[in-house]
Coordinates of N, CA and C in Angstrom, one line a residue:
X1 N 122.0 197.5 130.2 CA 122.0 196.9 131.5 C 122.3 195.4 131.4
X2 N 122.8 194.8 132.5 CA 123.0 193.3 132.5 C 121.7 192.7 133.0
X3 N 121.2 191.7 132.2 CA 120.0 191.0 132.4 C 120.4 189.5 132.4
X4 N 120.1 188.8 133.6 CA 120.4 187.4 133.6 C 119.1 186.7 133.4
X5 N 119.1 185.8 132.4 CA 117.9 185.1 132.0 C 118.0 183.6 132.6
X6 N 117.2 183.3 133.6 CA 117.2 182.0 134.2 C 116.3 181.1 133.3
X7 N 116.8 180.0 132.8 CA 116.2 179.2 131.8 C 116.5 179.8 130.4
X8 N 117.6 180.4 130.3 CA 118.0 181.2 129.1 C 118.4 180.4 127.9
X9 N 118.4 179.0 128.0 CA 118.7 178.2 126.8 C 117.4 177.5 126.3
X10 N 116.3 177.8 126.9 CA 115.0 177.1 126.5 C 114.3 177.9 125.4
X11 N 113.1 177.5 125.1 CA 112.3 178.1 124.0 C 112.2 179.6 124.1
X12 N 111.7 180.1 125.3 CA 111.5 181.5 125.5 C 112.8 182.2 125.8
X13 N 113.6 181.5 126.7 CA 114.8 182.1 127.2 C 115.8 182.4 126.1
X14 N 116.0 181.5 125.1 CA 117.0 181.7 124.0 C 116.5 182.9 123.1
X15 N 115.2 183.0 122.9 CA 114.7 184.1 122.1 C 114.8 185.4 122.8
X16 N 114.6 185.4 124.1 CA 114.7 186.6 124.9 C 116.1 187.1 125.0
X17 N 117.1 186.2 125.2 CA 118.5 186.6 125.2 C 118.9 187.3 123.9
X18 N 118.5 186.7 122.8 CA 118.8 187.3 121.5 C 118.2 188.7 121.3
X19 N 116.9 188.8 121.7 CA 116.2 190.1 121.6 C 116.9 191.2 122.5
X20 N 117.2 190.8 123.7 CA 117.9 191.8 124.6 C 119.2 192.2 124.1
X21 N 120.0 191.3 123.6 CA 121.4 191.6 123.1 C 121.3 192.5 121.8
X22 N 120.3 192.2 121.0 CA 120.1 193.0 119.8 C 119.8 194.5 120.2
X23 N 119.2 194.7 121.3 CA 118.8 196.1 121.8 C 119.9 196.7 122.7
X24 N 121.1 196.1 122.7 CA 122.3 196.7 123.3 C 122.4 196.3 124.8
X25 N 121.6 195.4 125.3 CA 121.8 195.0 126.7 C 122.8 193.8 126.8
X26 N 123.3 193.6 128.0 CA 124.1 192.4 128.2 C 123.3 191.3 128.8
X27 N 122.7 190.5 127.9 CA 121.8 189.4 128.4 C 122.7 188.1 128.5
X28 N 122.5 187.5 129.7 CA 123.3 186.3 130.0 C 122.4 185.1 130.2
X29 N 122.5 184.0 129.4 CA 121.7 182.8 129.6 C 122.2 182.0 130.7
X30 N 121.4 181.7 131.7 CA 121.7 181.0 132.9 C 120.8 179.7 133.0
X31 N 121.4 178.6 133.0 CA 120.7 177.3 133.0 C 121.7 176.2 133.5
X32 N 121.2 175.0 133.9 CA 122.1 174.0 134.3 C 123.2 173.7 133.3
X33 N 122.9 173.8 132.0 CA 123.9 173.5 131.0 C 124.9 174.6 130.8
X34 N 124.7 175.8 131.5 CA 125.7 176.8 131.5 C 126.4 177.0 132.9
X35 N 126.1 176.0 133.7 CA 126.7 176.0 135.1 C 125.9 176.7 136.1
X36 N 124.7 177.0 135.9 CA 123.9 177.7 136.9 C 122.6 176.8 137.2
X37 N 122.5 176.5 138.5 CA 121.4 175.6 138.9 C 120.7 176.2 140.0
X38 N 119.5 176.7 139.8 CA 118.7 177.4 140.8 C 118.2 176.5 141.9
X39 N 118.1 175.2 141.6 CA 117.7 174.2 142.7 C 118.8 174.0 143.7
X40 N 120.0 174.0 143.3 CA 121.1 173.8 144.3 C 121.8 175.1 144.6
X41 N 121.6 176.1 143.8 CA 122.3 177.4 144.1 C 123.6 177.5 143.3
X42 N 124.0 176.4 142.7 CA 125.3 176.4 142.0 C 125.4 177.5 141.0
X43 N 126.4 178.3 141.0 CA 126.7 179.3 140.0 C 125.9 180.6 140.1
X44 N 125.0 180.7 141.0 CA 124.1 181.8 141.1 C 124.8 183.1 141.5
X45 N 125.6 183.1 142.5 CA 126.3 184.3 143.0 C 127.2 184.8 141.9
X46 N 127.9 184.0 141.1 CA 128.8 184.4 140.1 C 128.0 185.1 139.0
X47 N 127.0 184.4 138.5 CA 126.3 185.0 137.3 C 125.5 186.3 137.6
X48 N 125.2 186.5 138.9 CA 124.4 187.6 139.2 C 125.2 188.9 139.5
X49 N 126.6 188.7 139.5 CA 127.4 189.9 139.7 C 127.2 191.0 138.7
X50 N 126.8 192.2 139.2 CA 126.6 193.3 138.2 C 125.3 193.3 137.5
X51 N 124.4 192.3 137.8 CA 123.1 192.3 137.2 C 122.1 193.3 137.7
X52 N 121.4 194.0 136.9 CA 120.3 194.8 137.3 C 119.0 194.1 137.4
X53 N 118.8 193.2 136.4 CA 117.5 192.5 136.3 C 117.7 191.0 136.2
X54 N 116.8 190.2 136.8 CA 116.8 188.8 136.6 C 115.5 188.4 136.0
X55 N 115.5 187.7 134.9 CA 114.2 187.2 134.3 C 114.2 185.7 134.5
X56 N 113.1 185.2 135.1 CA 113.0 183.7 135.3 C 112.0 183.1 134.4
X57 N 112.5 182.4 133.3 CA 111.6 181.8 132.4 C 111.8 180.2 132.5
X58 N 112.4 179.8 133.6 CA 112.7 178.4 133.7 C 111.4 177.6 134.0
X59 N 111.5 176.3 133.8 CA 110.4 175.4 134.0 C 110.9 174.1 134.7
X60 N 110.0 173.4 135.4 CA 110.4 172.2 136.1 C 110.6 171.1 135.1
X61 N 111.6 170.3 135.3 CA 111.8 169.1 134.4 C 110.8 168.0 134.6
X62 N 110.1 168.0 135.8 CA 109.0 167.1 136.0 C 107.8 167.8 136.4
X63 N 106.6 167.3 135.9 CA 105.3 167.9 136.2 C 104.6 167.1 137.3
X64 N 105.2 166.1 137.8 CA 104.6 165.4 139.0 C 104.4 166.4 140.1
X65 N 103.3 166.2 140.8 CA 102.8 167.3 141.8 C 103.9 167.7 142.7
X66 N 104.5 166.7 143.4 CA 105.5 167.0 144.5 C 106.8 167.6 143.9
X67 N 107.2 167.0 142.8 CA 108.4 167.5 142.1 C 108.3 168.9 141.6
X68 N 107.2 169.2 141.0 CA 107.0 170.6 140.4 C 106.9 171.6 141.5
X69 N 106.2 171.3 142.6 CA 106.1 172.2 143.7 C 107.5 172.5 144.3
X70 N 108.3 171.4 144.5 CA 109.6 171.5 145.0 C 110.5 172.4 144.1
X71 N 110.4 172.2 142.8 CA 111.2 173.0 141.9 C 110.9 174.4 142.0
X72 N 109.6 174.8 141.9 CA 109.3 176.3 141.9 C 109.6 176.9 143.3
X73 N 109.3 176.2 144.3 CA 109.5 176.8 145.7 C 111.0 177.0 145.9
X74 N 111.8 175.9 145.7 CA 113.2 175.9 146.0 C 114.0 176.9 145.1
X75 N 113.7 176.7 143.8 CA 114.5 177.6 142.9 C 114.2 179.0 143.0
X76 N 112.9 179.4 143.3 CA 112.5 180.8 143.4 C 113.1 181.3 144.7
X77 N 113.0 180.6 145.8 CA 113.6 181.0 147.1 C 115.1 181.3 146.9
X78 N 115.8 180.3 146.3 CA 117.3 180.5 146.1 C 117.6 181.7 145.2
X79 N 116.8 181.9 144.2 CA 117.0 183.0 143.3 C 116.8 184.3 143.9
X80 N 115.7 184.5 144.7 CA 115.4 185.7 145.3 C 116.4 186.1 146.4
X81 N 116.9 185.1 147.1 CA 118.0 185.3 148.1 C 119.3 185.8 147.5
X82 N 119.6 185.1 146.4 CA 120.9 185.5 145.7 C 120.8 186.9 145.0
X83 N 119.6 187.2 144.5 CA 119.4 188.5 143.9 C 119.5 189.6 145.0
X84 N 118.9 189.4 146.1 CA 119.0 190.4 147.2 C 120.5 190.7 147.6
X85 N 121.2 189.6 147.7 CA 122.7 189.7 148.0 C 123.5 190.4 146.9
X86 N 123.0 190.2 145.7 CA 123.8 190.8 144.5 C 123.4 192.2 144.2
X87 N 122.3 192.7 144.8 CA 121.8 194.0 144.5 C 121.0 194.2 143.3
X88 N 120.4 193.1 142.9 CA 119.5 193.1 141.7 C 118.3 194.0 142.1
X89 N 117.8 194.8 141.1 CA 116.7 195.7 141.4 C 115.4 195.4 140.7
X90 N 115.3 194.3 140.0 CA 114.0 194.0 139.3 C 114.0 192.5 139.0
X91 N 113.0 191.8 139.6 CA 112.8 190.4 139.3 C 111.6 190.2 138.4
X92 N 111.8 189.6 137.2 CA 110.7 189.3 136.3 C 110.5 187.8 136.2
X93 N 109.2 187.4 136.2 CA 108.9 186.0 136.1 C 107.9 185.8 135.1
X94 N 108.0 184.7 134.3 CA 107.0 184.3 133.3 C 106.1 183.3 133.9
X95 N 104.8 183.6 133.9 CA 103.8 182.7 134.4 C 102.6 182.5 133.4
X96 N 101.5 182.0 133.9 CA 100.5 181.6 132.9 C 99.1 182.3 133.3
X97 N 98.5 182.9 132.2 CA 97.2 183.4 132.4 C 96.2 182.4 133.0
X98 N 95.5 182.7 134.0 CA 94.5 181.8 134.7 C 95.1 181.0 135.8
X99 N 96.4 181.2 136.1 CA 97.0 180.3 137.1 C 96.2 180.2 138.4
X100 N 95.7 181.4 138.9 CA 94.9 181.3 140.1 C 93.5 180.7 140.0
X101 N 93.1 180.4 138.7 CA 91.8 179.7 138.5 C 92.0 178.2 138.2
X102 N 93.3 177.8 138.2 CA 93.6 176.4 137.8 C 94.2 175.6 139.0
X103 N 93.8 175.9 140.2 CA 94.6 175.4 141.3 C 94.2 173.9 141.7
X104 N 93.3 173.3 140.9 CA 93.1 171.9 141.0 C 94.3 171.1 140.4
X105 N 95.1 171.8 139.6 CA 96.2 171.2 139.0 C 97.5 171.4 139.8
X106 N 98.2 170.3 140.0 CA 99.5 170.4 140.8 C 100.5 171.4 140.2
X107 N 100.5 171.4 138.8 CA 101.4 172.3 138.2 C 101.1 173.8 138.5
X108 N 99.8 174.1 138.4 CA 99.4 175.5 138.6 C 99.5 175.9 140.1
X109 N 99.3 174.9 140.9 CA 99.5 175.2 142.4 C 100.9 175.6 142.6
X110 N 101.8 175.0 141.9 CA 103.3 175.3 142.0 C 103.6 176.6 141.4
X111 N 103.0 177.0 140.3 CA 103.2 178.3 139.7 C 102.6 179.4 140.6
X112 N 101.5 179.1 141.3 CA 100.9 180.1 142.2 C 101.9 180.3 143.4
X113 N 102.5 179.2 143.9 CA 103.4 179.3 145.0 C 104.6 180.1 144.6
X114 N 105.1 179.9 143.4 CA 106.2 180.8 142.8 C 105.8 182.2 142.9
X115 N 104.6 182.6 142.4 CA 104.2 184.0 142.3 C 104.1 184.5 143.7
X116 N 103.5 183.7 144.7 CA 103.4 184.2 146.0 C 104.7 184.5 146.7
X117 N 105.7 183.7 146.4 CA 107.1 183.9 147.0 C 107.6 185.3 146.5
X118 N 107.4 185.5 145.2 CA 107.9 186.7 144.6 C 107.2 188.0 145.2
X119 N 105.9 187.9 145.3 CA 105.1 189.0 145.8 C 105.5 189.3 147.3
X120 N 105.8 188.3 148.0 CA 106.1 188.5 149.5 C 107.6 188.8 149.7
X121 N 108.4 188.8 148.7 CA 109.9 188.8 148.9 C 110.4 190.2 149.3
X122 N 109.6 191.3 148.9 CA 110.1 192.6 149.1 C 111.0 193.1 147.9
X123 N 111.3 192.2 146.9 CA 112.0 192.6 145.7 C 111.1 193.2 144.7
X124 N 111.5 194.4 144.2 CA 110.7 194.9 143.1 C 110.5 193.9 142.0
X125 N 109.3 193.7 141.5 CA 109.0 192.6 140.6 C 108.0 193.0 139.5
X126 N 108.0 192.2 138.5 CA 106.9 192.1 137.4 C 106.7 190.7 137.1
X127 N 105.4 190.3 137.0 CA 105.1 188.9 136.6 C 104.3 189.0 135.3
X128 N 104.8 188.3 134.3 CA 104.2 188.3 133.0 C 103.3 187.1 132.9
X129 N 102.0 187.2 132.7 CA 101.1 186.1 132.5 C 100.9 186.0 131.0
X130 N 101.3 184.9 130.4 CA 101.1 184.6 129.0 C 100.0 183.5 128.8
X131 N 99.3 183.6 127.8 CA 98.4 182.4 127.4 C 99.3 181.3 126.9
X132 N 98.7 180.2 126.5 CA 99.4 179.0 126.0 C 100.1 179.4 124.7
X133 N 101.3 178.9 124.6 CA 102.1 179.1 123.3 C 101.6 178.2 122.2
X134 N 101.7 178.8 121.0 CA 101.4 178.0 119.8 C 102.1 176.6 119.8
X135 N 103.4 176.7 120.2 CA 104.3 175.5 120.2 C 103.8 174.4 121.2
X136 N 102.9 174.8 122.1 CA 102.5 173.8 123.1 C 101.2 173.2 122.8
X137 N 100.6 173.6 121.7 CA 99.3 173.1 121.3 C 99.3 171.5 121.1
X138 N 100.3 171.0 120.5 CA 100.4 169.6 120.3 C 100.5 168.9 121.7
X139 N 101.3 169.5 122.6 CA 101.4 168.9 123.9 C 100.1 168.9 124.7
X140 N 99.2 169.9 124.5 CA 97.9 169.8 125.1 C 97.1 168.6 124.5
X141 N 97.3 168.4 123.2 CA 96.6 167.2 122.6 C 97.2 165.9 123.3
X142 N 98.5 165.9 123.4 CA 99.1 164.6 123.9 C 98.7 164.3 125.3
X143 N 98.6 165.3 126.2 CA 98.2 165.0 127.6 C 96.7 164.7 127.7
X144 N 96.0 165.0 126.6 CA 94.5 164.8 126.7 C 94.1 163.5 125.8
X145 N 95.1 162.7 125.4 CA 94.8 161.6 124.6 C 94.7 160.3 125.3
X146 N 93.6 159.5 125.0 CA 93.4 158.2 125.4 C 93.3 157.3 124.2
X147 N 94.2 156.4 123.9 CA 94.2 155.7 122.6 C 94.3 156.6 121.4
X148 N 93.3 156.6 120.6 CA 93.2 157.5 119.4 C 92.3 158.7 119.6
X149 N 91.8 158.9 120.8 CA 90.8 159.9 121.1 C 91.4 161.0 122.0
X150 N 91.2 162.3 121.6 CA 91.6 163.4 122.4 C 90.4 164.1 123.0
X151 N 90.3 164.0 124.3 CA 89.1 164.6 125.0 C 89.4 166.0 125.5
X152 N 88.7 166.9 125.0 CA 88.9 168.3 125.4 C 87.6 169.1 125.6
X153 N 87.7 170.1 126.5 CA 86.6 171.0 126.8 C 86.5 172.0 125.6
X154 N 85.4 172.6 125.5 CA 85.2 173.7 124.5 C 85.4 175.1 125.1
X155 N 86.1 175.1 126.2 CA 86.4 176.4 126.9 C 87.3 177.2 125.9
X156 N 87.2 178.5 126.1 CA 87.9 179.4 125.2 C 89.4 179.5 125.5
X157 N 90.2 179.7 124.5 CA 91.6 179.9 124.7 C 92.2 180.9 123.6
X158 N 93.2 181.6 124.0 CA 93.7 182.7 123.1 C 95.2 182.6 123.0
X159 N 95.7 181.6 122.3 CA 97.1 181.2 122.3 C 98.0 182.3 121.6
X160 N 99.3 182.2 121.9 CA 100.2 183.2 121.5 C 101.5 182.6 121.0
X161 N 102.2 183.2 120.1 CA 103.5 182.8 119.5 C 104.6 183.0 120.5
X162 N 105.5 182.1 120.6 CA 106.6 182.2 121.6 C 107.4 183.5 121.3
X163 N 107.6 183.9 120.1 CA 108.4 185.1 119.8 C 107.7 186.3 120.4
X164 N 106.4 186.3 120.4 CA 105.6 187.5 120.9 C 105.7 187.4 122.5
X165 N 105.8 186.2 123.1 CA 106.0 186.1 124.5 C 107.3 186.7 124.9
X166 N 108.4 186.3 124.2 CA 109.7 186.7 124.4 C 109.8 188.3 124.3
X167 N 109.1 188.8 123.3 CA 109.2 190.3 123.1 C 108.5 191.0 124.3
X168 N 107.4 190.4 124.8 CA 106.6 191.0 125.9 C 107.5 190.9 127.2
X169 N 108.1 189.8 127.4 CA 109.0 189.7 128.6 C 110.2 190.6 128.5
X170 N 110.7 190.8 127.3 CA 111.8 191.7 127.2 C 111.4 193.1 127.4
X171 N 110.3 193.6 126.9 CA 109.8 194.9 127.2 C 109.6 195.1 128.7
X172 N 109.1 194.1 129.4 CA 108.9 194.2 130.8 C 110.2 194.3 131.6
X173 N 111.2 193.5 131.1 CA 112.4 193.4 131.8 C 113.2 194.7 131.8
X174 N 113.1 195.5 130.7 CA 113.9 196.7 130.6 C 113.1 197.9 131.1
X175 N 111.8 197.7 131.5 CA 111.0 198.8 132.0 C 111.1 198.8 133.6
X176 N 110.3 199.7 134.2 CA 110.3 199.8 135.6 C 109.5 198.6 136.2
X177 N 109.8 198.1 137.4 CA 109.0 197.1 138.0 C 107.5 197.6 138.1
X178 N 106.6 196.7 137.8 CA 105.2 197.1 138.0 C 104.6 196.6 139.3
X179 N 105.4 195.7 140.0 CA 104.9 195.2 141.3 C 103.5 194.6 141.2
X180 N 103.3 193.9 140.1 CA 102.0 193.3 139.8 C 102.1 192.4 138.5
X181 N 101.0 192.2 137.9 CA 100.9 191.2 136.8 C 100.6 192.0 135.5
X182 N 101.4 191.6 134.4 CA 101.1 192.1 133.1 C 100.6 190.9 132.3
X183 N 99.5 191.0 131.5 CA 99.0 189.9 130.7 C 99.3 190.1 129.2
X184 N 99.6 189.0 128.6 CA 99.8 189.0 127.1 C 99.2 187.8 126.5
X185 N 98.6 188.0 125.3 CA 97.8 187.0 124.6 C 97.9 187.1 123.1
X186 N 97.5 186.1 122.4 CA 97.5 186.2 121.0 C 96.2 186.9 120.5
X187 N 96.1 187.1 119.2 CA 95.0 188.0 118.7 C 93.7 187.3 118.5
X188 N 93.7 185.9 118.5 CA 92.4 185.2 118.2 C 92.0 184.3 119.3
X189 N 90.7 184.3 119.6 CA 90.1 183.4 120.6 C 89.5 182.2 119.9
X190 N 89.8 181.0 120.4 CA 89.3 179.7 119.8 C 88.6 179.0 120.9
X191 N 87.8 178.0 120.5 CA 87.4 177.0 121.5 C 88.6 176.0 121.5
X192 N 88.9 175.5 122.7 CA 90.1 174.6 122.9 C 90.0 173.4 122.0
X193 N 88.8 172.8 121.9 CA 88.7 171.5 121.1 C 88.9 171.9 119.6
X194 N 88.3 173.0 119.2 CA 88.5 173.4 117.8 C 89.9 173.7 117.4
X195 N 90.6 174.4 118.3 CA 92.0 174.7 118.1 C 92.8 173.4 117.9
X196 N 92.6 172.5 118.7 CA 93.4 171.2 118.6 C 93.0 170.5 117.4
X197 N 91.7 170.5 117.0 CA 91.3 169.8 115.7 C 92.1 170.4 114.6
X198 N 92.1 171.8 114.6 CA 92.8 172.5 113.5 C 94.3 172.1 113.4
X199 N 94.9 172.1 114.6 CA 96.3 171.8 114.7 C 96.6 170.4 114.2
X200 N 95.8 169.4 114.7 CA 96.1 168.0 114.3 C 95.8 167.8 112.8
X201 N 94.8 168.4 112.3 CA 94.5 168.3 110.9 C 95.6 168.8 110.0
X202 N 96.2 169.9 110.4 CA 97.3 170.5 109.7 C 98.5 169.5 109.6
X203 N 98.7 168.7 110.6 CA 99.8 167.7 110.6 C 99.4 166.3 110.2
X204 N 98.1 166.2 109.6 CA 97.6 164.9 109.2 C 97.6 163.9 110.3
X205 N 97.4 164.4 111.5 CA 97.4 163.5 112.7 C 96.0 162.8 112.8
X206 N 96.0 161.5 112.8 CA 94.7 160.8 112.7 C 93.8 160.8 114.0
X207 N 94.3 161.3 115.0 CA 93.5 161.3 116.3 C 92.2 162.0 116.1
X208 N 91.2 161.6 116.9 CA 89.9 162.2 116.8 C 89.7 163.0 118.1
X209 N 89.3 164.3 117.9 CA 89.0 165.2 119.0 C 87.6 165.1 119.4
X210 N 87.3 164.7 120.7 CA 85.9 164.6 121.2 C 85.7 165.7 122.2
X211 N 84.6 166.4 122.0 CA 84.3 167.5 122.9 C 83.7 167.0 124.2
X212 N 84.3 167.3 125.3 CA 83.8 166.8 126.6 C 83.9 167.9 127.6
X213 N 82.8 168.5 128.0 CA 82.8 169.6 129.0 C 83.5 169.3 130.3
X214 N 83.7 168.0 130.6 CA 84.3 167.7 131.9 C 85.7 167.2 131.7
X215 N 86.3 167.3 130.5 CA 87.6 166.9 130.3 C 88.6 167.8 131.1
X216 N 89.5 167.2 131.9 CA 90.4 168.1 132.6 C 91.5 168.7 131.7
X217 N 92.0 169.8 132.2 CA 93.1 170.5 131.5 C 94.3 170.5 132.5
X218 N 95.3 169.7 132.2 CA 96.4 169.6 133.2 C 95.9 169.3 134.6
X219 N 94.8 168.5 134.7 CA 94.3 168.1 136.0 C 93.2 169.0 136.5
X220 N 92.9 170.1 135.8 CA 91.9 171.1 136.4 C 90.7 171.2 135.4
X221 N 89.5 171.4 136.0 CA 88.3 171.6 135.3 C 88.3 173.0 134.7
X222 N 87.8 173.2 133.5 CA 87.7 174.5 132.9 C 86.3 175.1 132.9
X223 N 86.2 176.4 133.2 CA 85.0 177.1 132.9 C 85.3 177.8 131.5
X224 N 84.3 178.4 130.9 CA 84.4 178.9 129.6 C 85.6 179.9 129.4
X225 N 85.8 180.8 130.5 CA 86.8 181.9 130.3 C 88.0 181.6 131.2
X226 N 88.2 180.4 131.8 CA 89.3 180.2 132.7 C 90.7 180.6 132.0
X227 N 90.9 180.3 130.8 CA 92.2 180.4 130.1 C 92.3 181.8 129.4
X228 N 91.3 182.6 129.5 CA 91.3 183.9 128.8 C 91.9 185.0 129.7
X229 N 92.6 186.0 129.0 CA 93.2 187.1 129.8 C 92.1 188.1 130.1
X230 N 92.4 189.1 130.9 CA 91.5 190.2 131.2 C 91.5 191.3 130.1
X231 N 90.7 192.3 130.3 CA 90.5 193.3 129.2 C 91.8 194.2 129.0
X232 N 92.7 194.2 129.9 CA 93.9 195.1 129.8 C 95.1 194.4 129.2
X233 N 94.9 193.1 128.8 CA 96.0 192.4 128.3 C 96.6 193.0 127.0
X234 N 97.9 192.9 126.8 CA 98.6 193.3 125.6 C 98.3 192.2 124.6
X235 N 97.8 192.6 123.4 CA 97.4 191.6 122.4 C 98.5 191.6 121.3
X236 N 99.2 190.4 121.1 CA 100.2 190.3 120.1 C 99.6 190.2 118.7
X237 N 100.5 190.2 117.7 CA 100.0 190.3 116.3 C 100.0 189.0 115.6
X238 N 100.9 188.1 115.9 CA 101.0 186.8 115.1 C 99.8 185.9 115.3
X239 N 99.1 185.6 114.1 CA 97.9 184.8 114.1 C 98.3 183.3 114.1
X240 N 97.6 182.4 114.8 CA 97.8 181.0 114.8 C 97.8 180.4 113.4
X241 N 96.9 180.8 112.6 CA 96.8 180.3 111.2 C 98.0 180.6 110.4
X242 N 98.6 181.8 110.6 CA 99.8 182.1 109.8 C 101.0 181.3 110.3
X243 N 101.1 181.2 111.7 CA 102.2 180.4 112.2 C 102.0 178.9 111.8
X244 N 100.8 178.4 111.8 CA 100.6 177.0 111.4 C 101.0 176.8 110.0
X245 N 100.7 177.7 109.1 CA 101.0 177.6 107.7 C 102.5 177.5 107.5
X246 N 103.2 178.2 108.3 CA 104.7 178.2 108.2 C 105.3 176.9 108.7
X247 N 104.6 176.1 109.4 CA 105.1 174.9 110.0 C 105.0 173.7 109.0
X248 N 104.3 173.9 107.9 CA 104.1 172.8 106.9 C 105.5 172.5 106.2

């Protein structure tokens, strides 16, 4: 089948395109650098010709509250409209475990708005909720840093390797629409502060991690289980320690 991957040149998208093509599908990477812009609609009608499935793994270039909301609302609306006109029969979107529990954050409010548009569109859909990627752990440290101090909650987190996310999205894309949410997470549960300590130590990063129960996470307060998936989540195999060892 023809599968158009919006955000197909990014971290998850490029891996997803590769995996789908390996399995005999026609996966097409669609992104501004391939002439497809979901914000303006440029190139959408052309790339969607003959597509059965559209997978949206795109992300906003800006995380500022107004900009990120505009990105997800506008691009999702444009995409759903173009899909309906092209006869696409399955819309798959990648989102985040705990999105509906993180609405203090402008980014997660925008992701929730994206999900709501999909659910209300009438298009058969599947939403994949993934936990935070191993590759984003350093970014969590960076947005939580003041001077040489990283302030983080001890809330639990169950991070996942990007390859495993791409595999889960791919399985969902070639399956029947679930018209609901599928969750995927890594195999190990950490305390957020301990995870970041481990990651920084592995890179000889001199920053000090301070445990602060009130430290915000992308602007939202965390409860102990905010970032954890539910009991029915698909658990991937790659362990953080193994991935970290390969980064040395």
